[in-house]
PDB file of C-alpha atoms in Angstrom:
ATOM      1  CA  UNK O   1       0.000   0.000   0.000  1.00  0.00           C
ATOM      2  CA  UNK O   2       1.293   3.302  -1.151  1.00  0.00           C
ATOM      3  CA  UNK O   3       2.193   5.625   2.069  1.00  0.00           C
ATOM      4  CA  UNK O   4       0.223   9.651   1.914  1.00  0.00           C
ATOM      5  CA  UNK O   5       2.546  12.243   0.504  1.00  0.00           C
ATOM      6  CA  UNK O   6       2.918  15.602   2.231  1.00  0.00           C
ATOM      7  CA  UNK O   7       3.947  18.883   0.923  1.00  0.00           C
ATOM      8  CA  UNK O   8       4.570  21.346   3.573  1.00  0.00           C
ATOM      9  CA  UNK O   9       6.010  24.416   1.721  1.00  0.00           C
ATOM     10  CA  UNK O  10       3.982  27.353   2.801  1.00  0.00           C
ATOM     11  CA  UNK O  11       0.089  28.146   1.633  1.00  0.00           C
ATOM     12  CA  UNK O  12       1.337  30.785  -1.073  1.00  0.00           C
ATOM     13  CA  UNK O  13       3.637  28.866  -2.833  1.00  0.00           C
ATOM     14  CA  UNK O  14       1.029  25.786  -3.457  1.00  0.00           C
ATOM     15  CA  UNK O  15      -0.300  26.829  -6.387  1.00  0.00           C
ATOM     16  CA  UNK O  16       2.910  27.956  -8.200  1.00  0.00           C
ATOM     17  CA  UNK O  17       4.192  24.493  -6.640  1.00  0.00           C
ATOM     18  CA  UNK O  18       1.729  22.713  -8.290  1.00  0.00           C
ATOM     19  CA  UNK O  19       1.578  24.314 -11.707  1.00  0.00           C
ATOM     20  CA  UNK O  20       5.517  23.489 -12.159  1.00  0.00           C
ATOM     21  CA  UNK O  21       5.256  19.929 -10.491  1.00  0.00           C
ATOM     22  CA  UNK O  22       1.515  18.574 -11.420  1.00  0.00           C
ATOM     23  CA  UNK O  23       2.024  15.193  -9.901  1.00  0.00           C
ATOM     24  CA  UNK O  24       2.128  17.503  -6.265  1.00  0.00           C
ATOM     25  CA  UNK O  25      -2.050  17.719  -6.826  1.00  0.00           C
ATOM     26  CA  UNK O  26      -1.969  14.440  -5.229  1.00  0.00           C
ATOM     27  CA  UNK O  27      -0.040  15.641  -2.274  1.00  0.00           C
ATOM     28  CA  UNK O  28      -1.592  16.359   1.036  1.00  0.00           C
ATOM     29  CA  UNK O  29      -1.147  20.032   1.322  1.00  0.00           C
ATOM     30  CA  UNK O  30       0.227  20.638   4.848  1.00  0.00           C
ATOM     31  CA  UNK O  31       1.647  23.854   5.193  1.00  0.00           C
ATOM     32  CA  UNK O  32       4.472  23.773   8.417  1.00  0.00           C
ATOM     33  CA  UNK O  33       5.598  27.790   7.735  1.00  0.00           C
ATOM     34  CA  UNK O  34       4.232  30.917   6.443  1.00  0.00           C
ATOM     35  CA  UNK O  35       6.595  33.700   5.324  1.00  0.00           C
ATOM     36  CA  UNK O  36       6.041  37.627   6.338  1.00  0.00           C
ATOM     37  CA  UNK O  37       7.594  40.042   4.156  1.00  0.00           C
ATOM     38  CA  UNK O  38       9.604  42.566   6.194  1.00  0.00           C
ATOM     39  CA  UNK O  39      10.356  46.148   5.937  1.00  0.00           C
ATOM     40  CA  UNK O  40      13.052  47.406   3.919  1.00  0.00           C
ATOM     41  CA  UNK O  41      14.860  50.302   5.342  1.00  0.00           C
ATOM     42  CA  UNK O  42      18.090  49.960   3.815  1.00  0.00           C
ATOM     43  CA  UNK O  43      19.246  49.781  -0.129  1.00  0.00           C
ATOM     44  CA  UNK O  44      22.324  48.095  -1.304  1.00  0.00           C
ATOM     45  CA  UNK O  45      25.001  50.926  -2.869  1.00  0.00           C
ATOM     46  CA  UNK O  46      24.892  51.534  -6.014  1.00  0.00           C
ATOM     47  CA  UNK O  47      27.392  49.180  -7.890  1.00  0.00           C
ATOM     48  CA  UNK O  48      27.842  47.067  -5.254  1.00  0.00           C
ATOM     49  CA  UNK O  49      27.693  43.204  -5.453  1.00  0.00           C
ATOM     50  CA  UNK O  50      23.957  41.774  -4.985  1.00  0.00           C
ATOM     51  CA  UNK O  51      23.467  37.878  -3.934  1.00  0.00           C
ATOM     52  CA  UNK O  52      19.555  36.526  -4.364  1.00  0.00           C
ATOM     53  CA  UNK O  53      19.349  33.058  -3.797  1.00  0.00           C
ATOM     54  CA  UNK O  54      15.418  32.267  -3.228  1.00  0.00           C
ATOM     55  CA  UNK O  55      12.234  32.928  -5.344  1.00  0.00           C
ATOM     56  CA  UNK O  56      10.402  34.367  -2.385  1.00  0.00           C
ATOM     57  CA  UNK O  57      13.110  37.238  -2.011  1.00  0.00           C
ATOM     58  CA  UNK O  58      13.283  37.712  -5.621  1.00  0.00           C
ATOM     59  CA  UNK O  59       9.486  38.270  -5.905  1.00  0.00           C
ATOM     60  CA  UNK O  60      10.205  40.889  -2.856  1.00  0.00           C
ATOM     61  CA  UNK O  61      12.347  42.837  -4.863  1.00  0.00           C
ATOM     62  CA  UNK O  62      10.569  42.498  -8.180  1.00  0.00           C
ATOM     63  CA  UNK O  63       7.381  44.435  -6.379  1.00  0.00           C
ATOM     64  CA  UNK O  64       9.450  47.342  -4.946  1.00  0.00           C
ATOM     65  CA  UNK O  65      10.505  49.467  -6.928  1.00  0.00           C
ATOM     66  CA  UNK O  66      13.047  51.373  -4.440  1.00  0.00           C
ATOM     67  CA  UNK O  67      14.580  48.273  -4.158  1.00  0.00           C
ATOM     68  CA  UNK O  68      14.472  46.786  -7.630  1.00  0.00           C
ATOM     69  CA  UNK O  69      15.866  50.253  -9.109  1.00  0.00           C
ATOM     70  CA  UNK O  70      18.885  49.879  -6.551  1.00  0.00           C
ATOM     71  CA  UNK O  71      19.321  46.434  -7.577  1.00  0.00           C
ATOM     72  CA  UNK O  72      19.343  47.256 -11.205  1.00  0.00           C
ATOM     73  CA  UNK O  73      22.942  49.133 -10.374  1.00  0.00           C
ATOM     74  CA  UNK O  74      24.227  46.722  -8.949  1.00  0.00           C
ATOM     75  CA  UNK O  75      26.320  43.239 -10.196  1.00  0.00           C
ATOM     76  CA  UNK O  76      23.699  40.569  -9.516  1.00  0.00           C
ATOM     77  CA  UNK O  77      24.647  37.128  -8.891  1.00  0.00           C
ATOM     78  CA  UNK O  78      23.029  33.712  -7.957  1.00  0.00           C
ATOM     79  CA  UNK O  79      23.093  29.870  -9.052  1.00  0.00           C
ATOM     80  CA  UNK O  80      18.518  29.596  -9.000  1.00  0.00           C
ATOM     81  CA  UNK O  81      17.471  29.567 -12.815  1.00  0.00           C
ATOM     82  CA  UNK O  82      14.104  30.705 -11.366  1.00  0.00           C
ATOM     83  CA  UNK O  83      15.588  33.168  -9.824  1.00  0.00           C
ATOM     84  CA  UNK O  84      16.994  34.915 -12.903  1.00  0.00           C
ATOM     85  CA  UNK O  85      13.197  34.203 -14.459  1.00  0.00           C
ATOM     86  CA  UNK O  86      11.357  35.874 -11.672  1.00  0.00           C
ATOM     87  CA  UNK O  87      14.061  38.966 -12.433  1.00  0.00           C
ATOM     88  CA  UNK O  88      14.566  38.824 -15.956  1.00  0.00           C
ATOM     89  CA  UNK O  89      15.077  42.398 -16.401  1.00  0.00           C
ATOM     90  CA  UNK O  90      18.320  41.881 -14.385  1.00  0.00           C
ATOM     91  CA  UNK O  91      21.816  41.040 -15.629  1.00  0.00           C
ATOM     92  CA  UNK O  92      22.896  37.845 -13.713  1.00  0.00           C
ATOM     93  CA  UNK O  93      25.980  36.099 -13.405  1.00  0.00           C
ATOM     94  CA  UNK O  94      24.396  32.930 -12.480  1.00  0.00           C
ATOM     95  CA  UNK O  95      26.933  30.106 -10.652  1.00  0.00           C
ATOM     96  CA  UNK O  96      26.500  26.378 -12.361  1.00  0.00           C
ATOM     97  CA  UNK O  97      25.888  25.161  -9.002  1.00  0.00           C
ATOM     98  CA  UNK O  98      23.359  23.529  -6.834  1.00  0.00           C
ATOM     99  CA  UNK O  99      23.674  24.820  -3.413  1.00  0.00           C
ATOM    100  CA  UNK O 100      24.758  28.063  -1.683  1.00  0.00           C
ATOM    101  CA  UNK O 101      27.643  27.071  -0.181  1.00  0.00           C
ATOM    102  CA  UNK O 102      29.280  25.543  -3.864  1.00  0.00           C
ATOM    103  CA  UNK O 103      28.193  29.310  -4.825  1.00  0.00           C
ATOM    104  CA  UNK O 104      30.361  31.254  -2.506  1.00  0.00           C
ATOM    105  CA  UNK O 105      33.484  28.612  -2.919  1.00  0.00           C
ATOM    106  CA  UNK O 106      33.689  29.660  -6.589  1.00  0.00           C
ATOM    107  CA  UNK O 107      32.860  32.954  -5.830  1.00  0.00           C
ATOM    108  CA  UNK O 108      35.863  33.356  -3.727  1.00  0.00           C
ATOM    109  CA  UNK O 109      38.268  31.048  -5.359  1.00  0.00           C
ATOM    110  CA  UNK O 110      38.010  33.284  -8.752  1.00  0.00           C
ATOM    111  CA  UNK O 111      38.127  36.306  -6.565  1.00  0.00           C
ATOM    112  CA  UNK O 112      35.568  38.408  -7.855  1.00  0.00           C
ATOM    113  CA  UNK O 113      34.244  39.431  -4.299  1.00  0.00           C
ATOM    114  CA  UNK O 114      37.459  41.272  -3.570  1.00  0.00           C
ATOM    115  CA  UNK O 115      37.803  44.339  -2.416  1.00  0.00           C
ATOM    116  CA  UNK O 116      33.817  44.997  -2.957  1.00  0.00           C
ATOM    117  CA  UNK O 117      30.989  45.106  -0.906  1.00  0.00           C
ATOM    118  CA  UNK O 118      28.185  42.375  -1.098  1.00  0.00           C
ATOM    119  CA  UNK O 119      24.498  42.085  -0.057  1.00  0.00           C
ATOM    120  CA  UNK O 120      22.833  38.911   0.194  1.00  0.00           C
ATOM    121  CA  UNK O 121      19.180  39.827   0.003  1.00  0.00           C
ATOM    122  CA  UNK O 122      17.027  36.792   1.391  1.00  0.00           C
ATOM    123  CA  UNK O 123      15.597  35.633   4.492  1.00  0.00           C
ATOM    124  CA  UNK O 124      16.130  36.655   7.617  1.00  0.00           C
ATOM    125  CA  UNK O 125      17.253  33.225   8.780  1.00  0.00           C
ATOM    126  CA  UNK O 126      18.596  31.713   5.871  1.00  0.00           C
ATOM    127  CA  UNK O 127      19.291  28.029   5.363  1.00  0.00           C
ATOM    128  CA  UNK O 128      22.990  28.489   4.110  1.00  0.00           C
ATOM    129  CA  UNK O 129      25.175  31.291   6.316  1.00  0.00           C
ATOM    130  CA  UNK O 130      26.000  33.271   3.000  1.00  0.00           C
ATOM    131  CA  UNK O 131      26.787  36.766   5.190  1.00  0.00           C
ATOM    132  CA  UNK O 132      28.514  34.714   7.926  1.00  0.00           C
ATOM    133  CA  UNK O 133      30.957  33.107   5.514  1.00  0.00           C
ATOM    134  CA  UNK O 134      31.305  35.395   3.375  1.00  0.00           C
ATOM    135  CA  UNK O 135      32.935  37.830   6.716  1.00  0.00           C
ATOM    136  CA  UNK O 136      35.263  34.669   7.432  1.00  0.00           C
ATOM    137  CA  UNK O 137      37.039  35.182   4.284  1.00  0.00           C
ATOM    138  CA  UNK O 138      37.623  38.798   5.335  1.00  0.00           C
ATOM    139  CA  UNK O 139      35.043  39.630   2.518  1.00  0.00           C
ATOM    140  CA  UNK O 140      32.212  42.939   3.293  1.00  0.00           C
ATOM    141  CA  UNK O 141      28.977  41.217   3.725  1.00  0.00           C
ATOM    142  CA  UNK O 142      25.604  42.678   4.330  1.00  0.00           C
ATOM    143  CA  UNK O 143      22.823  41.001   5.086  1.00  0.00           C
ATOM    144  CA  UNK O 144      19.346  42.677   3.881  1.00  0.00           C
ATOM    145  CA  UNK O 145      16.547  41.067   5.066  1.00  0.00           C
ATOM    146  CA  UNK O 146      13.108  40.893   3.334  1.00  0.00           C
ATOM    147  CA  UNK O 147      10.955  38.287   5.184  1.00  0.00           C
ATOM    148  CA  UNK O 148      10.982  35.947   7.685  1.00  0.00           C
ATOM    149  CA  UNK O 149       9.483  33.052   8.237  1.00  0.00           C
ATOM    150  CA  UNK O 150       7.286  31.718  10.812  1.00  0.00           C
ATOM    151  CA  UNK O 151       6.302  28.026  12.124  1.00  0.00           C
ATOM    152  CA  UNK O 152       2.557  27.136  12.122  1.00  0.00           C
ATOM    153  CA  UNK O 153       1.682  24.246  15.184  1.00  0.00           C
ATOM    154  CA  UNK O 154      -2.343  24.607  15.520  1.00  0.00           C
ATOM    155  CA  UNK O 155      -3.366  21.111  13.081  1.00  0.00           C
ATOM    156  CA  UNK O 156      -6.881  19.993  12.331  1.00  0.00           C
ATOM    157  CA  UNK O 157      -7.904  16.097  13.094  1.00  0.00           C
ATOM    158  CA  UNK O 158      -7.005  15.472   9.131  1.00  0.00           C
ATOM    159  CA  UNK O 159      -3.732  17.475   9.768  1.00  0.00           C
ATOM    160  CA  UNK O 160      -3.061  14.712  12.297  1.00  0.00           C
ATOM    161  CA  UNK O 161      -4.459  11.876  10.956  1.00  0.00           C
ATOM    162  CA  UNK O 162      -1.736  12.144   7.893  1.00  0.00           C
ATOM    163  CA  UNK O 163       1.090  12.630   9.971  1.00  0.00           C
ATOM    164  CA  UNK O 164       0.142   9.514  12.317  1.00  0.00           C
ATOM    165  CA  UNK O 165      -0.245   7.560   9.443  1.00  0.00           C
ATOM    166  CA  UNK O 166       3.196   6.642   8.274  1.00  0.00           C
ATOM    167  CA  UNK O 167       3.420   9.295   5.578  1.00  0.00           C
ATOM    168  CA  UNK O 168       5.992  10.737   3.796  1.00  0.00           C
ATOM    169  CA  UNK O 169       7.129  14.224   4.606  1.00  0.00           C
ATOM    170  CA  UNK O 170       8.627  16.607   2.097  1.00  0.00           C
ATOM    171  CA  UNK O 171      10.625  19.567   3.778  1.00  0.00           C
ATOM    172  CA  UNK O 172      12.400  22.118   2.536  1.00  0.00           C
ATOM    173  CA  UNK O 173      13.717  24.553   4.569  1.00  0.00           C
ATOM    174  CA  UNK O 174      15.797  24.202   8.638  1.00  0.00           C
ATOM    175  CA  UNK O 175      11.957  26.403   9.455  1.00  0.00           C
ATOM    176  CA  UNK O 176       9.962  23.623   8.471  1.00  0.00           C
ATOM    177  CA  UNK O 177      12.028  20.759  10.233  1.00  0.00           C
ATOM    178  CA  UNK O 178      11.413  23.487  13.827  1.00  0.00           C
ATOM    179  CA  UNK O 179       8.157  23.692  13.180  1.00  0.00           C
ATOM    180  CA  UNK O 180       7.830  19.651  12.496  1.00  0.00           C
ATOM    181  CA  UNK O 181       9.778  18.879  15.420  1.00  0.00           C
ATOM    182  CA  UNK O 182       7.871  21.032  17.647  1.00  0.00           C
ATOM    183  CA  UNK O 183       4.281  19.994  16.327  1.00  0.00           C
ATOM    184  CA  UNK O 184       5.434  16.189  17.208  1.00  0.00           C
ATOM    185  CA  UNK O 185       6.493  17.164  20.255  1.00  0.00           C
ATOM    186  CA  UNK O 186       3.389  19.129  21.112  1.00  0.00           C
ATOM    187  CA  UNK O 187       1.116  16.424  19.250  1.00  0.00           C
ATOM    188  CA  UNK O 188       3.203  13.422  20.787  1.00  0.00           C
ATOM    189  CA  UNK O 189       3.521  11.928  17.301  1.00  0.00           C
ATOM    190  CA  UNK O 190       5.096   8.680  16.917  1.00  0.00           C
ATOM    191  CA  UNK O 191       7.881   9.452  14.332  1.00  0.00           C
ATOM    192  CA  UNK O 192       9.176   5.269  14.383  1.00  0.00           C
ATOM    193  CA  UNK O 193       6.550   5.197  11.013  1.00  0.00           C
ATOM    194  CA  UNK O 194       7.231   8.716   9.387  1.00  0.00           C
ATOM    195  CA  UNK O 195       9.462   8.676   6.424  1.00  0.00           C
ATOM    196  CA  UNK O 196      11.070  12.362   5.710  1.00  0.00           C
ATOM    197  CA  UNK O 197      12.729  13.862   2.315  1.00  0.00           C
ATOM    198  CA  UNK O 198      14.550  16.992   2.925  1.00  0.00           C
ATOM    199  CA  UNK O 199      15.899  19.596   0.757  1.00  0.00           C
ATOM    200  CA  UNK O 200      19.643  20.404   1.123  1.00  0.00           C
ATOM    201  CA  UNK O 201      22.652  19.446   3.480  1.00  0.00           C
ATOM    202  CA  UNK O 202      21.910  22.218   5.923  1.00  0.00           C
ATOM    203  CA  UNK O 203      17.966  20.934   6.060  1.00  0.00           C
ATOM    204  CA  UNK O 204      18.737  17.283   6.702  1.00  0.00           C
ATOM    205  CA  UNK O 205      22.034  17.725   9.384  1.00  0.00           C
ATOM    206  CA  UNK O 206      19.247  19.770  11.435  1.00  0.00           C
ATOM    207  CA  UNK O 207      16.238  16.960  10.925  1.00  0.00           C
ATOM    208  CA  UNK O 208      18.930  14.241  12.033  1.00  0.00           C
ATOM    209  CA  UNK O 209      19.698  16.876  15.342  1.00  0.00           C
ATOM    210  CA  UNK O 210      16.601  17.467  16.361  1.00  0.00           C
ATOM    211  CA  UNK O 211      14.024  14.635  15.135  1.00  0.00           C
ATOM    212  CA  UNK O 212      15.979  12.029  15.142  1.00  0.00           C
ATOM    213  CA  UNK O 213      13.696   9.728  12.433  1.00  0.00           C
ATOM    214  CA  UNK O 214      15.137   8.295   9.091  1.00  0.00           C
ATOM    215  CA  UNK O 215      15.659  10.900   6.720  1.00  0.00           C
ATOM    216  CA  UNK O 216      16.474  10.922   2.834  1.00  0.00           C
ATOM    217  CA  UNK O 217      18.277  13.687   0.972  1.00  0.00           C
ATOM    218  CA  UNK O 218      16.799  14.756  -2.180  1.00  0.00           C
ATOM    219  CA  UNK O 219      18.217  16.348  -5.302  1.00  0.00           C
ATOM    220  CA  UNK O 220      18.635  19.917  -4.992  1.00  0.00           C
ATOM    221  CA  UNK O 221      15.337  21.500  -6.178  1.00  0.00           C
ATOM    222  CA  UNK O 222      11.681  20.976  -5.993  1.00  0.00           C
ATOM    223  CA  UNK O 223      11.310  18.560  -8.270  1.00  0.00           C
ATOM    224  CA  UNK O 224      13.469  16.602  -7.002  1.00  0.00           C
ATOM    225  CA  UNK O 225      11.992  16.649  -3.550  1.00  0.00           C
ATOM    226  CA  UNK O 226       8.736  15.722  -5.294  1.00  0.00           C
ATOM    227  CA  UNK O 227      10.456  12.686  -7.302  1.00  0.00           C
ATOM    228  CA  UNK O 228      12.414  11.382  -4.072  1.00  0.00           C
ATOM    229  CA  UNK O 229       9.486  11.496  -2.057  1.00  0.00           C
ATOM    230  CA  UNK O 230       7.473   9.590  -4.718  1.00  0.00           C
ATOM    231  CA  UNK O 231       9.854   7.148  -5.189  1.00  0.00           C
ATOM    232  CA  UNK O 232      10.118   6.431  -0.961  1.00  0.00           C
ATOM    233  CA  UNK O 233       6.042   6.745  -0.939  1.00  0.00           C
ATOM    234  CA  UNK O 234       5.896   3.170  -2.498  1.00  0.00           C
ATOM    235  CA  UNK O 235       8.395   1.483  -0.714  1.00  0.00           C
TER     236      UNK O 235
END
């Protein structure tokens, strides 16, 4: 018997979700995080070094203009294709790579961050420590944040009855494994059954810490989350 599928990306990405992956319509839409768009009180320099590496920030910047008319001065860089797309009236260097951190080791083995200043415009708790590092290799990092994110605990009786029910659990960001460890731990759920697909290193290191259940790392993007969780939903 197949095991439920659960998608627990936040309530305003499902429908762009499922028009790029249709096969997540028969997902149960669980939502584990909701993301509040911040305040921006500070603009990058003009011709300084911008670093976007998430859809939700890009469609941040793409609706203010302040912002996006800064950006536009500046030398844009990050390795999302949809990224680029959501900004396509940018100039992007964009890094053949998968994951933050392979972005910033080529970044800073070519050199091309010396001696300038760099913003990484994102959330406010990133998944990947891009400012952080970046300050390590004596480089001038910003960080300029444009929304945080949020855990959601209070479930419904179907919210629970999926996640008792040995599903498989989809999660893509270090937010949603918080929020997932604190709803079992709030819910007692048993976890021996639950099967869980993350995201990225940085997502599954913290879902082995802190839940403790057997977890699977996916290919870097959505749709491969979706195909990795398909694939451990029959097993």
């Amino acid at each position: 018997m197949a095991k439920a599928l659960i998608w627990t990306r936040p309530a305003v990405d499902w429908q762009s979700d499922v028009s790029r992956i249709p096969s997540l319509s028969k997902f149960y839409h669980l939502p584990l995080t909701k993301q509040l768009k911040l305040n921006v009180e500070t603009l990058p320099e003009s011709n300084s070094i911008v670093i976007v590496t998430s859809v939700k920030a890009a469609k941040l910047i793409a609706n203010n203009e302040a912002l996006l008319s800064r950006v536009e001065t500046c030398d844009c860089i990050t390795f999302s294709q949809a990224v680029a797309q959501v900004l396509g009236i940018l100039k992007w260097r964009l890094i053949d790579v998968n994951v933050a951190k392979d972005m910033l080791e080529e970044l800073k083995s070519d050199g091309s961050l010396e001696g300038r200043r760099v913003y990484f415009l994102g959330a406010q708790e990133p998944a990947y420590p891009i400012v952080e590092n970046l300050k390590k290799s004596g480089i001038d990092g910003v960080h300029l944040p444009l929304y945080r994110t949020e855990v959601l605990k209070n479930l419904s009786e179907a919210d629970l009855k999926q996640l008792n029910g040995g599903a498989v659990i989809c999660l893509g960001s270090p937010a949603s494994v918080r929020s997932l460890a604190q709803i079992i731990n709030d819910y007692s759920i048993e976890v021996n059954q639950m099967t869980i697909v993350c995201i990225g290193a940085t997502t599954s290191e913290l879902c082995d810490e802190i839940i403790k259940a057997g977890v699977t790392l996916a290919k870097p993007s959505l749709e491969g989350l979706v195909e990795e969780a398909e694939a451990q939903g029959t097993l």
